[in-house]
Coordinates of C-alpha atoms in Angstrom, one line a residue:
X1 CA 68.7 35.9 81.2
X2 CA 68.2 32.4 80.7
X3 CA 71.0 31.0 78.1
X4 CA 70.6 28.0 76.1
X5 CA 73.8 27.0 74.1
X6 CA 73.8 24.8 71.1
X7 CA 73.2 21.9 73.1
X8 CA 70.1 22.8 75.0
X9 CA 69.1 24.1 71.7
X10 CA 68.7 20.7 70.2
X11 CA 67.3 19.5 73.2
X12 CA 64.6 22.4 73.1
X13 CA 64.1 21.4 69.3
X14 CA 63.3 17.5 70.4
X15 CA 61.1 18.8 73.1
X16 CA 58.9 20.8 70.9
X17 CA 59.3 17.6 68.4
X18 CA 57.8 16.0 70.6
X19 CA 54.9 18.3 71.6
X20 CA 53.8 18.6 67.9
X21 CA 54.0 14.4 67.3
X22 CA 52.2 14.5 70.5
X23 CA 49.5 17.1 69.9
X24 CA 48.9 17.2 66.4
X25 CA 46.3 20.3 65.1
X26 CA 47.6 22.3 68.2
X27 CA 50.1 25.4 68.8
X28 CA 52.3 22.8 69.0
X29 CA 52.4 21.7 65.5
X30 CA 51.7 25.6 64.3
X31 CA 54.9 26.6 65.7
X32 CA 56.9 23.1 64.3
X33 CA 56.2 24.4 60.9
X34 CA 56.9 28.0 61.5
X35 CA 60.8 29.7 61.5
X36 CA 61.5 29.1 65.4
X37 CA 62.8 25.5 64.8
X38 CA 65.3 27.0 62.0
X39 CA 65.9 30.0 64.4
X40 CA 66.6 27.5 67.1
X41 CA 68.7 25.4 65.1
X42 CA 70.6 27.9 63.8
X43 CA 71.3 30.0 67.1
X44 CA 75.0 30.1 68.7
X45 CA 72.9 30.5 71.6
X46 CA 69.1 31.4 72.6
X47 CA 68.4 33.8 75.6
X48 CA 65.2 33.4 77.4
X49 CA 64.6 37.1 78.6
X50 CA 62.2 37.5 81.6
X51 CA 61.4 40.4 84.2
X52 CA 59.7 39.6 87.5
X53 CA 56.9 42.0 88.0
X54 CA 55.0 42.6 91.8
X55 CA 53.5 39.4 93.1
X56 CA 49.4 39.9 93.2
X57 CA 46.4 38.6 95.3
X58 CA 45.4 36.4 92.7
X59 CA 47.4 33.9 91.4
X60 CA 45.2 34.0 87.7
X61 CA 45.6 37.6 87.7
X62 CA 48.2 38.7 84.7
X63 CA 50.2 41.7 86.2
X64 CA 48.9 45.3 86.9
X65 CA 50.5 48.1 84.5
X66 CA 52.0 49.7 87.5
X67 CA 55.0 52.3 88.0
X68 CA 57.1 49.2 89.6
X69 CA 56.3 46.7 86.7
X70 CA 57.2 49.3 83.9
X71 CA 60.0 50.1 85.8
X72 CA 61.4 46.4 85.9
X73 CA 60.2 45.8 81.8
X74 CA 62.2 49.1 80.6
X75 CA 65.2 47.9 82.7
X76 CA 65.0 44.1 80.9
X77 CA 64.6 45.8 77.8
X78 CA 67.6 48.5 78.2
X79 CA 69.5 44.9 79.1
X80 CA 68.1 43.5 75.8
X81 CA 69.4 46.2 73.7
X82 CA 72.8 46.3 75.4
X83 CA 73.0 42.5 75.1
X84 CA 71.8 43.1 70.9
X85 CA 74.7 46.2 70.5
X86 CA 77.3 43.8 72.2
X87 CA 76.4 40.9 70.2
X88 CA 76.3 43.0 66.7
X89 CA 79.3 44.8 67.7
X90 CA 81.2 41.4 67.8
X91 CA 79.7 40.6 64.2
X92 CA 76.9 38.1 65.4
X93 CA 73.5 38.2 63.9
X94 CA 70.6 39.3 66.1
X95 CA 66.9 38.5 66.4
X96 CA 64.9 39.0 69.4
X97 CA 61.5 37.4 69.5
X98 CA 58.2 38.1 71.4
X99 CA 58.8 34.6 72.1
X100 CA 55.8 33.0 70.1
X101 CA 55.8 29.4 71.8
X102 CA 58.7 29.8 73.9
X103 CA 56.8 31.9 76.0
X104 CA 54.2 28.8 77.2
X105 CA 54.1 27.6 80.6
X106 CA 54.8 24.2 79.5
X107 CA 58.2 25.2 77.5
X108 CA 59.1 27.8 80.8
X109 CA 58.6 24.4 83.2
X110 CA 60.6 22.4 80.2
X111 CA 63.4 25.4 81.0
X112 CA 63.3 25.6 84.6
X113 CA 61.8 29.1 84.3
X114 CA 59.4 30.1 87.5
X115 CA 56.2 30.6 86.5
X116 CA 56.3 33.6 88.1
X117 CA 58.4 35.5 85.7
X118 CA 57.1 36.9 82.3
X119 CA 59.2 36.3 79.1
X120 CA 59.9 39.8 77.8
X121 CA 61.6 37.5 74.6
X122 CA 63.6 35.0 72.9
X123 CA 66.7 36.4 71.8
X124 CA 68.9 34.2 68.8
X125 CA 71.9 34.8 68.3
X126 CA 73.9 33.3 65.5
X127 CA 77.8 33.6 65.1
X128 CA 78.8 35.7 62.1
X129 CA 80.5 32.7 60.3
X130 CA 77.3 31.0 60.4
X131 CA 75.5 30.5 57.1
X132 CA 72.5 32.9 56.7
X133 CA 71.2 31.5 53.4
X134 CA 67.8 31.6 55.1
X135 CA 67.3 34.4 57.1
X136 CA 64.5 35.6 57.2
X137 CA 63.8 39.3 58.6
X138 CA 60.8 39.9 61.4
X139 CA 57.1 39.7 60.2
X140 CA 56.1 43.3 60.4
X141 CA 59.4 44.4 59.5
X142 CA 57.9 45.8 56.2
X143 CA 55.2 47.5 57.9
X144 CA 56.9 49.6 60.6
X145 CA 56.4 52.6 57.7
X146 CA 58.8 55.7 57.6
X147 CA 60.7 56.6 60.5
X148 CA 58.5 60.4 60.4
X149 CA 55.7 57.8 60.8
X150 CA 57.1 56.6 63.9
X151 CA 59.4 59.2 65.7
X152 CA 59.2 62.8 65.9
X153 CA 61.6 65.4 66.4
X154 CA 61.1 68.1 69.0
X155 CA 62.6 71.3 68.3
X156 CA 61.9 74.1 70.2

């Protein structure tokens, strides 16, 4: 976990500033305009979440789907979801994030984040006495259907 506190937030905000002045038509100015500014802005504090899957041969190669790797994503993602409970337990509003931009390699150098290590996500968190005029809930969060359409029960 890689934590960013209100401070680092604002300086994360005036480096992707920057990057959008600086690159206009890009990513860059895409993800200016989008909701991670507001969810930076707004965030008591913003957790980088990475795992470290098995080194390869190739240094281009993105990593294999092995036994090991899925082991080490399911582990970062059970620490996710007890970090999420924790947090929502203690009345703070929750968002993880695929990570969108945060996720580049220049904004994991900007964060001192090896290049090595994937970002599983950006988790926001926002204190509960924080206003929430704005929020605005994930993008497919209307498509994810009926819960039959997603789980099953087994009974046997």
């Amino acid at each position: 976990f890689y934590v960013l506190e209100p401070t680092s937030c604002n300086r994360l905000l005036d480096f992707l500033d920057v990057q959008s002045e600086t690159y206009p038509e890009s990513p860059w100015t895409r993800a200016w305009n989008s909701k991670i500014p507001k969810l930076i802005a707004g965030a008591g504090a913003l957790v980088q979440v990475t795992w470290l899957p098995d080194p390869t041969d190739d240094a281009d190669l993105k990593p294999q789907l092995t036994i090991n790797n899925m082991e080490h994503m399911a582990a970062a993602s059970a620490a996710v979801q007890n970090l999420l409970l924790a947090a929502e337990a203690r009345g703070w509003h929750t968002y993880w994030s695929s990570g969108g931009i945060l996720k580049t390699p220049e904004v994991l150098d900007y964060l001192g984040i090896a290049r090595t290590q994937m970002l599983l996500g950006s988790i926001f968190l926002t204190p509960a006495d924080a206003p929430i005029g704005n929020q605005q809930p994930g993008g497919l969060r209307d498509k994810r259907g009926e819960v039959t359409d997603w789980a099953r029960w087994v009974t046997l």
